[in-house]
C-alpha positions as CSV (number, residue, x, y, z in Angstrom):
1,M,-4.3,17.2,-14.0
2,A,-2.2,17.8,-11.2
3,L,0.8,20.2,-11.8
4,G,0.5,19.3,-15.6
5,L,1.5,15.7,-15.0
6,R,-0.1,12.9,-16.9
7,V,-0.2,9.3,-15.4
8,G,3.1,7.7,-16.8
9,D,5.1,11.1,-17.2
10,K,8.7,10.7,-16.1
11,V,10.3,13.5,-14.3
12,V,13.9,14.3,-13.1
13,R,13.2,14.2,-9.4
14,Q,15.8,16.7,-8.3
15,E,14.6,19.2,-11.0
16,F,10.9,18.7,-10.1
17,Q,11.4,19.2,-6.3
18,A,13.6,22.2,-7.2
19,Q,10.6,23.9,-9.1
20,Y,8.0,22.7,-6.5
21,G,10.0,22.2,-3.2
22,G,9.6,19.6,-0.6
23,Q,12.1,17.5,1.1
24,R,14.4,16.0,-1.4
25,F,15.4,13.0,0.3
26,G,13.2,10.3,1.5
27,G,9.7,9.1,0.4
28,I,7.5,12.0,1.5
29,A,7.9,15.4,0.6
30,T,5.6,18.2,1.7
31,P,6.1,21.3,-0.4
32,V,4.6,24.6,1.0
33,S,4.3,26.2,-2.5
34,V,1.5,23.6,-3.9
35,P,-1.4,21.9,-2.5
36,H,0.1,18.6,-2.8
37,I,2.2,15.9,-1.0
38,F,4.6,14.0,-3.2
39,L,5.0,10.4,-2.2
40,F,7.7,8.4,-3.6
41,T,8.2,4.6,-3.8
42,D,11.2,2.7,-4.5
43,P,10.8,-1.0,-3.1
44,G,14.4,-2.2,-4.1
45,T,15.9,1.1,-2.0
46,G,13.3,0.6,0.7
47,K,13.9,-3.0,1.4
48,K,16.8,-2.1,4.1
49,F,14.0,-0.3,6.0
50,G,11.6,-3.1,5.6
51,Y,9.4,-1.1,3.4
52,D,9.0,-3.9,0.8
53,R,7.3,-6.2,3.4
54,F,3.7,-4.4,2.8
55,E,4.2,-1.9,0.1
56,G,2.7,-2.8,-3.2
57,P,-0.6,-3.1,-5.2
58,T,-3.7,-4.1,-3.2
59,E,-6.4,-6.6,-4.0
60,A,-8.8,-3.5,-4.0
61,G,-6.9,-1.8,-7.1
62,G,-5.2,0.8,-4.5
63,Y,-1.6,0.9,-3.3
64,A,-0.2,0.1,0.2
65,Y,2.6,2.6,0.9
66,T,4.6,2.3,4.0
67,G,5.1,5.5,6.1
68,K,8.3,7.4,7.2
69,G,10.8,6.2,9.7
70,Q,13.9,3.9,9.1
71,T,14.2,2.8,12.9
72,G,12.1,2.5,15.7
73,D,8.4,2.4,15.6
74,Q,6.9,4.8,13.1
75,T,4.6,7.6,14.4
76,F,2.0,10.0,13.0
77,T,4.5,12.9,12.8
78,S,6.1,14.7,10.0
79,G,5.3,13.2,6.6
80,N,3.2,10.5,8.3
81,K,1.0,12.9,9.9
82,A,0.9,15.2,6.5
83,I,-0.5,12.0,4.7
84,L,-3.1,11.5,7.3
85,E,-4.2,14.9,7.6
86,A,-4.0,15.6,3.7
87,A,-7.7,15.7,2.9
88,G,-8.5,17.8,5.6
89,L,-6.0,20.4,4.9
90,G,-7.2,20.4,1.1
91,K,-4.0,18.7,0.0
92,T,-3.8,15.7,-2.5
93,L,-1.4,12.9,-2.5
94,L,0.6,12.5,-5.7
95,L,2.4,9.0,-6.0
96,F,5.6,8.6,-8.0
97,K,7.8,5.5,-8.7
98,A,11.4,6.5,-8.0
99,H,14.2,5.1,-10.1
100,S,17.0,7.5,-9.6
101,P,17.4,10.1,-10.9
102,Y,13.9,9.9,-12.3
103,A,10.5,9.5,-10.9
104,T,7.6,8.1,-12.8
105,Y,4.1,9.8,-12.1
106,V,1.7,7.2,-11.2
107,G,-1.3,9.6,-10.1
108,E,-3.5,11.1,-7.6
109,F,-4.5,9.0,-4.7
110,F,-6.7,9.4,-1.5
111,L,-6.7,7.4,1.8
112,G,-9.3,4.5,1.8
113,D,-11.2,3.1,4.5
114,P,-9.3,2.1,6.7
115,E,-7.0,4.8,6.2
116,Y,-3.9,2.8,7.2
117,W,-2.8,-0.5,8.9
118,M,-0.2,-0.9,11.7
119,R,2.1,-3.6,10.9
120,F,5.6,-5.2,12.2
121,A,8.7,-4.9,9.8
122,P,12.3,-4.8,10.5
123,D,14.1,-1.5,10.7
124,L,17.6,-0.4,9.4
125,E,19.1,-2.4,12.4
126,G,17.2,-5.3,12.1
127,A,14.8,-4.7,14.9
128,T,11.4,-5.3,14.7
129,R,9.2,-2.4,15.0
130,K,5.6,-1.1,14.1
131,V,5.1,0.6,10.6
132,I,2.3,2.6,9.3
133,V,1.0,1.1,6.1
134,F,-1.3,3.7,4.2
135,N,-4.2,2.5,2.2
136,L,-4.0,4.6,-0.9
137,I,-6.8,4.5,-3.5
138,P,-6.3,5.8,-7.0
139,Y,-8.3,8.8,-8.1
140,D,-6.6,9.0,-11.4
141,G,-3.8,6.9,-10.4
142,N,-2.6,3.5,-12.1
143,P,-1.2,1.4,-9.4
144,Q,-0.1,-1.1,-12.1
145,L,3.0,1.2,-12.8
146,L,4.2,0.3,-9.5
147,D,3.9,-3.4,-9.6
148,S,7.4,-4.7,-8.5
149,G,6.7,-8.2,-8.0
150,Q,5.7,-7.7,-4.5
151,E,1.9,-7.9,-5.5
152,A,1.4,-11.4,-4.1
153,Q,2.9,-10.7,-0.6
154,S,1.2,-7.5,-0.3
155,K,-2.2,-9.2,-1.1
156,L,-1.6,-11.7,1.6
157,T,-0.5,-9.3,4.3
158,V,-2.7,-6.3,4.0
159,E,-5.8,-8.0,5.9
160,D,-5.8,-8.5,9.7
161,W,-5.7,-12.1,10.9
162,S,-7.9,-13.3,13.6
163,A,-8.0,-16.6,15.4
164,P,-10.8,-18.9,14.4
165,S,-13.4,-19.3,17.1
166,S,-13.6,-22.9,19.0
């Protein structure tokens, strides 16, 4: 049980992060005081950044989580790099469903195989850009707590498409 949290527990995000640290805004918080990375998802708020395109439960029982970056192509820097390197650094990924001012703890996750997909989505200015979609697999998490009506779209877009051979 990470930080004494049980799946489904609701916390006040600002108080939670005041206790443990990490960036207080955005979806990825990398506190130095604990061996965890906090991931916050809010498909309603993320829609203006194109995050809702691919974020949601996957057919494999995991969760597709869009990386950090509101404009231009997303890169493996900052929070995105932290997610990718988490296991190698002994850090766990703790996922929360944000609903300001609260966040519901969804559980601990790890990166699956593949670890991520690159997709195209609009940015804050409406321009098409590459986004990183992380393939989160539950360790003790419950992705059903995250179902926001995007499940069907997510299931259709997670896999790569290839042209049929003639």
